Short mmCIF file of C-alpha atoms and ligand atoms in Angstrom, two decimals:
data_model
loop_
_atom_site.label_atom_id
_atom_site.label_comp_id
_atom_site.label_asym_id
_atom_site.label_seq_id
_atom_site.Cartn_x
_atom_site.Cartn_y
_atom_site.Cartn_z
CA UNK A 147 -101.05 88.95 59.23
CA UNK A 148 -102.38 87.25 62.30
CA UNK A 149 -103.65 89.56 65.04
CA UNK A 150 -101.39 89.58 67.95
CA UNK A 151 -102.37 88.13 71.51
CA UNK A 152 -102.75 88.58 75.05
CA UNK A 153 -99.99 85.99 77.46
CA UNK A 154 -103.68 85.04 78.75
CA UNK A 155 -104.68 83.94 75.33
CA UNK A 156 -105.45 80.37 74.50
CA UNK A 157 -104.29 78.96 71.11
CA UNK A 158 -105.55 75.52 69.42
CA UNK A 159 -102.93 74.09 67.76
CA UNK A 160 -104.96 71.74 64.74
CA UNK A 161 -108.27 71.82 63.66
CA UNK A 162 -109.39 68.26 63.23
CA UNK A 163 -112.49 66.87 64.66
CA UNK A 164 -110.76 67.50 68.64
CA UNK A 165 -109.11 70.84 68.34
CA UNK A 166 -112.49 72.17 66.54
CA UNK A 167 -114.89 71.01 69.22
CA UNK A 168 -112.45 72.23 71.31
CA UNK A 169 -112.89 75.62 70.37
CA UNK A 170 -116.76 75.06 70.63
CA UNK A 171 -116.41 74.58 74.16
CA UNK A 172 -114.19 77.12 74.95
CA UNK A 173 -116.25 79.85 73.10
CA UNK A 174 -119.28 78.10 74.93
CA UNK A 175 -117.71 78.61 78.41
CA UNK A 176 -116.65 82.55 77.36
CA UNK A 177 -112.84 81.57 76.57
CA UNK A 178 -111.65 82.73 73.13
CA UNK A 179 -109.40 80.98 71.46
CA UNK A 180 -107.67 80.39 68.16
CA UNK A 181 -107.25 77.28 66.41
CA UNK A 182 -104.10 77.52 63.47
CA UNK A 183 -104.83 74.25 61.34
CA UNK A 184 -102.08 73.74 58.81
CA UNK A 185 -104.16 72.33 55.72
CA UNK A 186 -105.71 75.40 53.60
CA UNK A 187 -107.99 72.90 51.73
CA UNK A 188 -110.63 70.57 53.26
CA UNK A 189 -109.50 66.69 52.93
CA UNK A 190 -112.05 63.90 52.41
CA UNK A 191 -111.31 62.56 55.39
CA UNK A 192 -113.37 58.68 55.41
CA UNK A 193 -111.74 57.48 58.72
CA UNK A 194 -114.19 57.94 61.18
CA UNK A 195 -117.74 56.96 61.04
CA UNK A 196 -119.73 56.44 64.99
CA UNK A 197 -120.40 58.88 67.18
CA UNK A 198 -121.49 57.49 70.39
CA UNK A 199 -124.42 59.16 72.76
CA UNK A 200 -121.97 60.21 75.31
CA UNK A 201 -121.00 63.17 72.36
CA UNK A 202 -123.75 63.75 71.34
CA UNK A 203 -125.08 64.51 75.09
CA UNK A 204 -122.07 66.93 74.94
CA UNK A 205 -123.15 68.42 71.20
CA UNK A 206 -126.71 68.76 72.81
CA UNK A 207 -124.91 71.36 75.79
CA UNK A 208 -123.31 73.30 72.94
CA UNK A 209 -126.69 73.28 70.74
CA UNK A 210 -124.81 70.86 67.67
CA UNK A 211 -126.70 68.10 68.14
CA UNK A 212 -129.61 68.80 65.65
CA UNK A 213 -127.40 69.50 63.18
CA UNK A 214 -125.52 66.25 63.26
CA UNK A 215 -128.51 63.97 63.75
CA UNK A 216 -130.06 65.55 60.74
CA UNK A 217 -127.14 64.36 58.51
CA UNK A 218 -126.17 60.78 60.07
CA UNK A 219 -127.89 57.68 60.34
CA UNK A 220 -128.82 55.89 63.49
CA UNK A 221 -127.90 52.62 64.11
CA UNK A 222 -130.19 51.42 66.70
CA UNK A 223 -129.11 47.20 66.74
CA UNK A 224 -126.06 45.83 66.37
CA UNK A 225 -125.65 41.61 65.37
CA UNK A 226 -123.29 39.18 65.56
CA UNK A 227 -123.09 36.89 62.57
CA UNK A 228 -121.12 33.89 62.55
CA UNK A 229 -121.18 33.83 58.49
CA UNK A 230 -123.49 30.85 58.83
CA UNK A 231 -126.04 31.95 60.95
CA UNK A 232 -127.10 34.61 63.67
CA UNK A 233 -125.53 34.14 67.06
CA UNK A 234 -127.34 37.08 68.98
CA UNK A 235 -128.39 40.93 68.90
CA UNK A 236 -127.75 43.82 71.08
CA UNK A 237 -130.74 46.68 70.83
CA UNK A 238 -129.08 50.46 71.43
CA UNK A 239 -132.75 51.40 72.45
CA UNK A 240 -132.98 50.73 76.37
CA UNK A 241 -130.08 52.58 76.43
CA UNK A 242 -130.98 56.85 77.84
CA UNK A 243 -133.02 58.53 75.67
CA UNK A 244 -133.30 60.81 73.72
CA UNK A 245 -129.78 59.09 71.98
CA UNK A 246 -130.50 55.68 72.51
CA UNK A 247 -128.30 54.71 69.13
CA UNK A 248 -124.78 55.03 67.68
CA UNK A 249 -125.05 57.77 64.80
CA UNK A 250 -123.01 57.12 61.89
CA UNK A 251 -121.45 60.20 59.93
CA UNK A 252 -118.37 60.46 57.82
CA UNK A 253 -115.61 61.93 58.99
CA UNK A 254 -115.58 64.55 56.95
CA UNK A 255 -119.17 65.84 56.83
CA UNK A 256 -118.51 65.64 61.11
CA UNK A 257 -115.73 68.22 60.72
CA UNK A 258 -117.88 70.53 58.30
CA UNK A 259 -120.54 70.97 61.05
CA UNK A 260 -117.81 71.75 63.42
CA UNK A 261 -115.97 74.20 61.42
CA UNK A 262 -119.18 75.84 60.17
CA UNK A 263 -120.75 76.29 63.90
CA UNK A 264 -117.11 77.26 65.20
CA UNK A 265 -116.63 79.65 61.87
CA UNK A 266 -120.41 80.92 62.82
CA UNK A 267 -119.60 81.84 66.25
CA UNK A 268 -116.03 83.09 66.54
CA UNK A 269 -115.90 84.25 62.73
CA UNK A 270 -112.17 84.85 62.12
CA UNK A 271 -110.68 82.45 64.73
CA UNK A 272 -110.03 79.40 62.49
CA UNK A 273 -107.05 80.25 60.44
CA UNK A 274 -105.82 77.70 57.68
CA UNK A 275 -102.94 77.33 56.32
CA UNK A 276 -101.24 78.15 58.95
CA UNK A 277 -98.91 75.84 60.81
CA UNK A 278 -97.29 76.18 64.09
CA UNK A 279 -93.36 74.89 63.48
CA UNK A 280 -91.84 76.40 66.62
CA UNK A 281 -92.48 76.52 70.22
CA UNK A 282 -90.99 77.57 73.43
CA UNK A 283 -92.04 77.31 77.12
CA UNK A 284 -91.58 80.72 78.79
CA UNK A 285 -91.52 81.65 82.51
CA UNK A 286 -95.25 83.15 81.97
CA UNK A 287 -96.10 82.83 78.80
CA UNK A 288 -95.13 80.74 75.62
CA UNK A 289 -93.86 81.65 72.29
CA UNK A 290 -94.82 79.95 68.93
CA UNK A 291 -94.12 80.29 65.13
CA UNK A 292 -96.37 80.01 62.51
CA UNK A 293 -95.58 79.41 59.02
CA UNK A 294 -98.01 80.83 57.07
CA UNK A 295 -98.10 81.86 53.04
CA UNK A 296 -94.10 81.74 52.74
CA UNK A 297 -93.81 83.65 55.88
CA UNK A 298 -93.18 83.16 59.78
CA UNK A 299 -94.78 84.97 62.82
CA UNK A 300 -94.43 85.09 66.07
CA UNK A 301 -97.24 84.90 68.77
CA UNK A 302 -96.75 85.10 72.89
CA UNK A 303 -99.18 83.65 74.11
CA UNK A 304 -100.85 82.09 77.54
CA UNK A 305 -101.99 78.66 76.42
CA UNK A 306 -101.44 75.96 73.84
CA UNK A 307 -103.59 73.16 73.45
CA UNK A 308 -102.15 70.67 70.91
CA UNK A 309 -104.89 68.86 68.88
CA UNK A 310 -102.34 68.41 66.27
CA UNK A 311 -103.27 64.06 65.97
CA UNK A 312 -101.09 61.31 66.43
CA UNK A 313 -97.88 62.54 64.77
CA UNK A 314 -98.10 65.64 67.19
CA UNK A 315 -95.62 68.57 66.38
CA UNK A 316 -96.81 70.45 69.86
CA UNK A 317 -95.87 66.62 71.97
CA UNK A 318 -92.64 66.55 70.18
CA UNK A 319 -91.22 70.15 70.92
CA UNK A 320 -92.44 69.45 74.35
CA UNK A 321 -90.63 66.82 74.93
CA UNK A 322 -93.51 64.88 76.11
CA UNK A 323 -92.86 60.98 75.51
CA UNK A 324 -95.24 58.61 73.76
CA UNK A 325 -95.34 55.24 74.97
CA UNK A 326 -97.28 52.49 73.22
CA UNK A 327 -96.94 49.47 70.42
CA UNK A 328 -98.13 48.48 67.31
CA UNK A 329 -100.69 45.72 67.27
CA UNK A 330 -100.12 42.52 64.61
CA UNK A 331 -103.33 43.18 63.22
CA UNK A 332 -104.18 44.64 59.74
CA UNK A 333 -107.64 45.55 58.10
CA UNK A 334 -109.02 46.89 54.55
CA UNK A 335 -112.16 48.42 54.41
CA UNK A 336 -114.27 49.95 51.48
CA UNK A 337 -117.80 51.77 50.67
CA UNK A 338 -119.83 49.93 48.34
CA UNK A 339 -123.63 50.13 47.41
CA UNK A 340 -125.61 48.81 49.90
CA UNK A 341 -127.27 45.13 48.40
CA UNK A 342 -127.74 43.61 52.23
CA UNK A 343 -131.38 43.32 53.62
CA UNK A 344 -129.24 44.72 56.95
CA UNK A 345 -131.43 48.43 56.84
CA UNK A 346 -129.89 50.21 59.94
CA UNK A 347 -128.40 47.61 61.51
CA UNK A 348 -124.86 47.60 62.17
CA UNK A 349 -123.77 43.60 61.68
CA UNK A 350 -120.38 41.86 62.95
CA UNK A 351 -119.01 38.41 61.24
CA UNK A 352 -116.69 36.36 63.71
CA UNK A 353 -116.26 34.25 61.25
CA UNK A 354 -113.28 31.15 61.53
CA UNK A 355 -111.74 32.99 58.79
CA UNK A 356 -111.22 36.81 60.63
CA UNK A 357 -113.99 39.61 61.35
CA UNK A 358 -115.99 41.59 58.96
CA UNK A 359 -117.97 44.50 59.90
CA UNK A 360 -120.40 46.14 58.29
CA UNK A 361 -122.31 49.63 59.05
CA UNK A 362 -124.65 51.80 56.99
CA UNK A 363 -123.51 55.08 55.72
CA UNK A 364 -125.32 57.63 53.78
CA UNK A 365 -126.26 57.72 50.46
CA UNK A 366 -127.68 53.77 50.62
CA UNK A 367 -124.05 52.74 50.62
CA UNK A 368 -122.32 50.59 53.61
CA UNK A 369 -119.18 50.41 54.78
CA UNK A 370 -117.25 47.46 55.45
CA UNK A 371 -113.88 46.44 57.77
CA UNK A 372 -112.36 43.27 56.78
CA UNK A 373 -109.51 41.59 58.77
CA UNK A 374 -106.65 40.82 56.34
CA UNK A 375 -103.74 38.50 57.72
CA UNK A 376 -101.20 41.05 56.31
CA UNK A 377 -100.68 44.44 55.47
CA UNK A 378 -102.32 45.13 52.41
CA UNK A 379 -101.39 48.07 51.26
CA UNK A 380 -102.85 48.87 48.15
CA UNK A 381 -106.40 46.66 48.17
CA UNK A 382 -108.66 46.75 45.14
CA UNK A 383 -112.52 46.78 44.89
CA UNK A 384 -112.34 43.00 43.79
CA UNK A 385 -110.50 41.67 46.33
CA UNK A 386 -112.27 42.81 49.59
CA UNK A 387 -115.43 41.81 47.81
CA UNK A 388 -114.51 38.63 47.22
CA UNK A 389 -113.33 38.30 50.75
CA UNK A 390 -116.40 39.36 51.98
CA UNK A 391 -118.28 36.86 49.77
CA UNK A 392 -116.00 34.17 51.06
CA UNK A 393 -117.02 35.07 54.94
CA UNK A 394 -119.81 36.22 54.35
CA UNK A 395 -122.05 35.05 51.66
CA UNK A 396 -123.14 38.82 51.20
CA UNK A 397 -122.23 39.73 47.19
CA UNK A 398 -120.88 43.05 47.01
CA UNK A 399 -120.45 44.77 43.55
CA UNK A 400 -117.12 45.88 43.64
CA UNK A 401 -117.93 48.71 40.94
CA UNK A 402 -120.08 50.71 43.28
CA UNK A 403 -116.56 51.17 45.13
CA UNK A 404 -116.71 54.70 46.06
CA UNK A 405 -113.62 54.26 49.01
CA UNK A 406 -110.88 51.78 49.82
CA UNK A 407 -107.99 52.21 52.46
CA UNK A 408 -106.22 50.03 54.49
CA UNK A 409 -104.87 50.61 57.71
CA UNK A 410 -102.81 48.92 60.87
CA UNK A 411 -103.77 49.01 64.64
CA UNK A 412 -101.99 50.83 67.33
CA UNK A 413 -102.10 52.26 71.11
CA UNK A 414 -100.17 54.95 72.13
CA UNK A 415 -100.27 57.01 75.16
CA UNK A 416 -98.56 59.91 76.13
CA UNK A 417 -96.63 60.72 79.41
CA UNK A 418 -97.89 63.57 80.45
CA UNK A 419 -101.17 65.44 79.55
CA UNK A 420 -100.00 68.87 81.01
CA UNK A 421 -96.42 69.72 81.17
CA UNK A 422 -96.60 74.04 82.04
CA UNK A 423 -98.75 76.23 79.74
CA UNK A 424 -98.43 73.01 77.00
CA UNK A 425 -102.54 70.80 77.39
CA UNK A 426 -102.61 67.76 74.54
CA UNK A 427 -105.89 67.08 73.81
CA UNK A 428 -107.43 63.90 71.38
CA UNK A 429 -105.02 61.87 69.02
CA UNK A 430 -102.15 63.71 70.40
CA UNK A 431 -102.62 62.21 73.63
CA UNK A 432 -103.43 59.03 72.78
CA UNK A 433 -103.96 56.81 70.11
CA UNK A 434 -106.79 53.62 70.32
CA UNK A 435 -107.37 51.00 67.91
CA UNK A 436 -110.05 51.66 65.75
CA UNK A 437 -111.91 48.49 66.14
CA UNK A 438 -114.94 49.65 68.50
CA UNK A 439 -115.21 53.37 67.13
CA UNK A 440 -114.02 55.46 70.18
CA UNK A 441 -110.90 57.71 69.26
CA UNK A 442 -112.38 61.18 68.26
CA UNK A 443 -115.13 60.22 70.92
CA UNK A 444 -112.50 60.39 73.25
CA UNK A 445 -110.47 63.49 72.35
CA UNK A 446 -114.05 65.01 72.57
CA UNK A 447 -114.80 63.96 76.08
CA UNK A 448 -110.68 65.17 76.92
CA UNK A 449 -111.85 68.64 75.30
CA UNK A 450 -115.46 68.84 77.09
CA UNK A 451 -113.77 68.22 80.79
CA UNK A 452 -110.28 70.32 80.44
CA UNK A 453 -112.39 73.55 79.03
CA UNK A 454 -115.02 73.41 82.19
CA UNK A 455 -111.75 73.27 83.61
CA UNK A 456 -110.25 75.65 82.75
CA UNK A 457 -113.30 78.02 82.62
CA UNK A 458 -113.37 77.17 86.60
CA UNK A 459 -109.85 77.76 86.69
CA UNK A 460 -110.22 81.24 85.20
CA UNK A 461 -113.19 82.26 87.63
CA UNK A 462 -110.09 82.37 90.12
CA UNK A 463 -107.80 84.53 88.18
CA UNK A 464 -107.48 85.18 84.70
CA UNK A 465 -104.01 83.64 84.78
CA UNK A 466 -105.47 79.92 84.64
CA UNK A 467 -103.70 78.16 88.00
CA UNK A 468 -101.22 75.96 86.48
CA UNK A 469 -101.28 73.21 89.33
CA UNK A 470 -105.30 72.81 88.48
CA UNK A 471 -104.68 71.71 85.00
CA UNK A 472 -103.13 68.49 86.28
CA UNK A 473 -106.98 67.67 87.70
CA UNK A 474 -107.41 67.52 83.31
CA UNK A 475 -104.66 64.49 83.01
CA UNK A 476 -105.52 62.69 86.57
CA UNK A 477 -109.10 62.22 85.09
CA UNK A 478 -108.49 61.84 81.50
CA UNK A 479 -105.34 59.45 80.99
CA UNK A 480 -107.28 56.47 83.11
CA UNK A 481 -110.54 57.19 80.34
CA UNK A 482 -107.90 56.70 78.04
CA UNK A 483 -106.24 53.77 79.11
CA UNK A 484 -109.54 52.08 80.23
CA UNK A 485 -110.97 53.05 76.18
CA UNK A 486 -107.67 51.47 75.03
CA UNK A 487 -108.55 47.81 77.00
CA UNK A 488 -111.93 48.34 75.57
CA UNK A 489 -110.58 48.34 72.37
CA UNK A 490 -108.32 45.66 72.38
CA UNK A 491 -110.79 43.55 73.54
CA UNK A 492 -113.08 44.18 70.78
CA UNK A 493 -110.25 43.64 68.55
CA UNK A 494 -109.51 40.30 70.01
CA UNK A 495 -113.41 38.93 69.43
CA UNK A 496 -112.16 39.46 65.51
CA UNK A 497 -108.98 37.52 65.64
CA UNK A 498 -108.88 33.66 64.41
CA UNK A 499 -109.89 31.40 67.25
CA UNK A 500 -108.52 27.99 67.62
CA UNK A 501 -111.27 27.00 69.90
CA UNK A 502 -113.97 26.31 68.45
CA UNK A 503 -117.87 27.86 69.52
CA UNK A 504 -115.99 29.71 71.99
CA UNK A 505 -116.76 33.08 69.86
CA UNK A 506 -120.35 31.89 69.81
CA UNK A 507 -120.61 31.41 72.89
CA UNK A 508 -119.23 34.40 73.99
CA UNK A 509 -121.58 36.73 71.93
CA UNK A 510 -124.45 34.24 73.16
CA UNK A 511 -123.75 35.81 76.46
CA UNK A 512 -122.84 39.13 76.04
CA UNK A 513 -126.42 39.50 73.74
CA UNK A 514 -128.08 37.31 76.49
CA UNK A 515 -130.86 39.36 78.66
CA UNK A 516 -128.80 38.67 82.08
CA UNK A 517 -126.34 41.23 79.78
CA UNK A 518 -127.90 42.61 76.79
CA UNK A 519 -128.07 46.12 78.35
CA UNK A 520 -124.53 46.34 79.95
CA UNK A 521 -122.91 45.47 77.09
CA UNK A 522 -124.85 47.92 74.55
CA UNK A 523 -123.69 50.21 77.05
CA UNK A 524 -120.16 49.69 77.16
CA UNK A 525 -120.08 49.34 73.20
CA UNK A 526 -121.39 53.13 73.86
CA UNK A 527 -118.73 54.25 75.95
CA UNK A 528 -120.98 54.37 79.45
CA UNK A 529 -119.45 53.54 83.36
CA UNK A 530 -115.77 54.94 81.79
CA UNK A 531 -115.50 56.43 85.23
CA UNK A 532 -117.15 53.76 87.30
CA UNK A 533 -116.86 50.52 85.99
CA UNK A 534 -113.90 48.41 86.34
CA UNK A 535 -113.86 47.54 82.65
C1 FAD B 889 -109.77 53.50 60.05
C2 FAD B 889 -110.12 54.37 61.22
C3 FAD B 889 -111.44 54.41 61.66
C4 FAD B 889 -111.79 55.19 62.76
N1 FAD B 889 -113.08 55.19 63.19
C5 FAD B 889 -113.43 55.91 64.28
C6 FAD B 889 -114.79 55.94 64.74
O1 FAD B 889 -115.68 55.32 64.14
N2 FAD B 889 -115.08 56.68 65.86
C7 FAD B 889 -114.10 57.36 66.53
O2 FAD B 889 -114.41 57.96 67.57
N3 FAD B 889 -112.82 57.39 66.09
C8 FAD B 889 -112.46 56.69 65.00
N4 FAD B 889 -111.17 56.73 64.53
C9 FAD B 889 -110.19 57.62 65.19
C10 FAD B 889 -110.34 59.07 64.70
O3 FAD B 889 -110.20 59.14 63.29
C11 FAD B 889 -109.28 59.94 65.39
O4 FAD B 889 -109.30 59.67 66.77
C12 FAD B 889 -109.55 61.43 65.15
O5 FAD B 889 -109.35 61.79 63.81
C13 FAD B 889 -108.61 62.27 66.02
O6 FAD B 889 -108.91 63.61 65.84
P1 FAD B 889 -107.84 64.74 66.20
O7 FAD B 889 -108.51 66.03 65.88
O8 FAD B 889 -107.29 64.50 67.56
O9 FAD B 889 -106.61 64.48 65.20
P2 FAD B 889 -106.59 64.58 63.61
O10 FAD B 889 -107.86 64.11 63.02
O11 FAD B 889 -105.34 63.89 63.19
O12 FAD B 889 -106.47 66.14 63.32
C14 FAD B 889 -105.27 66.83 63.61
C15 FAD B 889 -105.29 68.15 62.84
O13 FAD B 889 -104.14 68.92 63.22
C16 FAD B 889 -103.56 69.50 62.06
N5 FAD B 889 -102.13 69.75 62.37
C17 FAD B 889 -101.16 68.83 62.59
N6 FAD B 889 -99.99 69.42 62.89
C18 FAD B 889 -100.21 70.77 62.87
C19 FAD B 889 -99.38 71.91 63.10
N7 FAD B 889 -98.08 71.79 63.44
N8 FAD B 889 -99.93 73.14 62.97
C20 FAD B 889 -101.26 73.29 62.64
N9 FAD B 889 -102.08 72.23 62.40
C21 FAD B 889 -101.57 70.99 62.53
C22 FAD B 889 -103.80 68.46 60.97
O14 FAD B 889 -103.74 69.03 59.68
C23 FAD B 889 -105.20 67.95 61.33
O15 FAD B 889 -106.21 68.70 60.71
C24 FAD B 889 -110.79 55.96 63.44
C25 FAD B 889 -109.46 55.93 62.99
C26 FAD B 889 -109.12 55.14 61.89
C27 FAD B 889 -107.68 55.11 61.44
#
């Protein structure tokens, strides 16, 4: 049976990467919360791998960070390859110490730090199994069921902050719009032993046939992104290998596979951030194409400024001002939308071009010194409030 609540309580509704860091914060800034997370088993969940220094400034605040550079891998250089020969290098270093590097880490082992620090310090306030199927918008308070074990409950409740992901069930009973598209482009990607000379270096083909990426991930493996020209949806070992030979000269061997998926691109945004006692937070607010690493990153920053928020909020009055919470979407939906051009635009450096050396020269610039430093620190997700790109 799940304890029953205050109309001032706050309840997380999913604990992925988002809605668990948003509990960090909250129990950081002295607001408790609950987070209901509908799986009762942990998933192997491959999908994302960087973690930019902009979190890991935030993990630092909340006293994570140790734990997270202890288990990843730091990629410190990232080169563009044209498949024939190097066309320039951008160094992570110059960027602000002491996380001058993207840290790699597998989705998966990023979500059992979070659970285990947010499990360590509000023991009992993670429940699994547990998902929230109805909700309703009350005058002061809101009311939400929870299907849990072959039964329903019913909580009243102050807050709900829906980190439910992309396919949102706390968006949808809202009534809260999502506007976006699908993009035309499709990518495999697979873990294979690690054969390159590459070390920690993250490396990027633009090659005339489509983009391959390639990263380091624990256990001397590396992961790699290949563009396909369709949907592909059930790839095999051999294939992307031989793909990546093709582009890349590099020979993979496919039996070290360890993880394939494939997976299409899309950008979605939602209407509204806030709509009454209702917050979205992460994937459930928007949605950013992969290419470029930023989603979760996102949802964290979204989680980091609404719970400052609403911790100022609550220094006022224990009932959080409604009308402040709107200061959460006014600064967060432009991050979004300016992470979402970002995005595409790293997408579109891996498309086919028909003109040719205009890739190469464009990376020529970008890793240039007049630029070497901007761009490492827009690839880290820096000047998202300043900068007009
Ligand atoms: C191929 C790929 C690669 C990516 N690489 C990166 C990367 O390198 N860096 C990066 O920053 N981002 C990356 N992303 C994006 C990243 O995976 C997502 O942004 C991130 O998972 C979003 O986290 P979330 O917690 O908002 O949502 P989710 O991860 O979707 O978690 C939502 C949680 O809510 C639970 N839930 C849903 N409905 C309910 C309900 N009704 N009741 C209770 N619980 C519920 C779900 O079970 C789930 O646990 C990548 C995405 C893809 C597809």
């Amino acid at each position: 049976m799940i304890k029953s609540m205050k109309t001032e309580d706050v309840v997380i509704v999913g604990g992925g990467p988002v809605g668990l860091f948003m509990g960090l914060c909250l129990h950081h800034l002295g607001i408790p919360c609950t987070i209901f997370e509908k799986r009762s088993k942990i998933i192997s969940d491959t999908r994302s791998l960087g973690i930019h220094p902009v979190s890991l400034e935030l993990f630092e605040k909340m006293g994570i960070a140790e734990d997270f550079v202890n288990s990843g891998i730091q990629v410190k250089r990232g080169i563009a390859h044209n498949g024939e020969k190097e066309l320039g290098s951008i160094t992570f270093e110059g960027c602000p110490p002491p996380f001058n590097y993207v840290l790699i880490n597998p989705q998966f082992e990023t979500e059992r730090i979070l659970r285990e620090k947010f499990m360590e310090r509000c023991p009992d306030a993670l429940i699994k199994g547990a998902e929230v199927i109805a909700l309703n918008q009350e005058f002061d308070h809101i009311s939400i069921d929870i299907a849990m074990g072959g039964k329903t409950e019913s909580l009243e409740i102050g807050y709900v902050i829906g980190c439910d992901g992309k396919d949102s069930f706390v968006r949808e009973a809202s009534e809260i719009p999502f506007h976006g598209k699908r993009y035309p482009d499709t990518y495999i990607m697979g873990d294979f032993n690690d054969s390159t000379s590459f070390g920690n270096d993250g490396v990027i083909y633009l090659t005339k046939h489509g983009l391959v990426e390639s990263f380091p991930i624990p256990d001397k493996k590396r992961r790699w992104v290949v563009k396909t020209d369709e949907y592909i949806s059930e790839p095999t070992p051999e294939f992307i290998s031989q793909i990546i030979e093709q582009r890349t000269g590099n020979q993979i061997d496919h039996q070290s596979n360890s993880m394939m998926s494939a997976f299409g691109v899309q950008h979605y945004l939602a209407e509204r951030f806030v709509k009454d006692r209702v917050i979205l937070v992460g994937d459930a607010a928007h949605i950013v194409s992969p290419i470029g690493g930023q989603g979760m990153n996102l949802g964290w920053l979204d989680a980091w400024h609404l719970a400052n928020l609403m911790s100022f909020c609550r220094g006022i009055s224990k009932d959080l001002p409604i009308a402040d919470l709107f200061v959460y979407e006014s600064k967060q939906k432009p991050i979004a939308k300016k992470v979402a051009r970002r995005a595409e635009l790293n997408m579109r450096m891996g498309r086919k071009n028909k003109i040719p050396g205009f890739k190469k020269a464009i990376a020529t610039v970008v890793s240039g010194p007049a630029f070497q430093n901007k761009t490492a620190q827009l690839f880290t997700m820096r000047g998202l409030e300043s900068w007009w790109i």
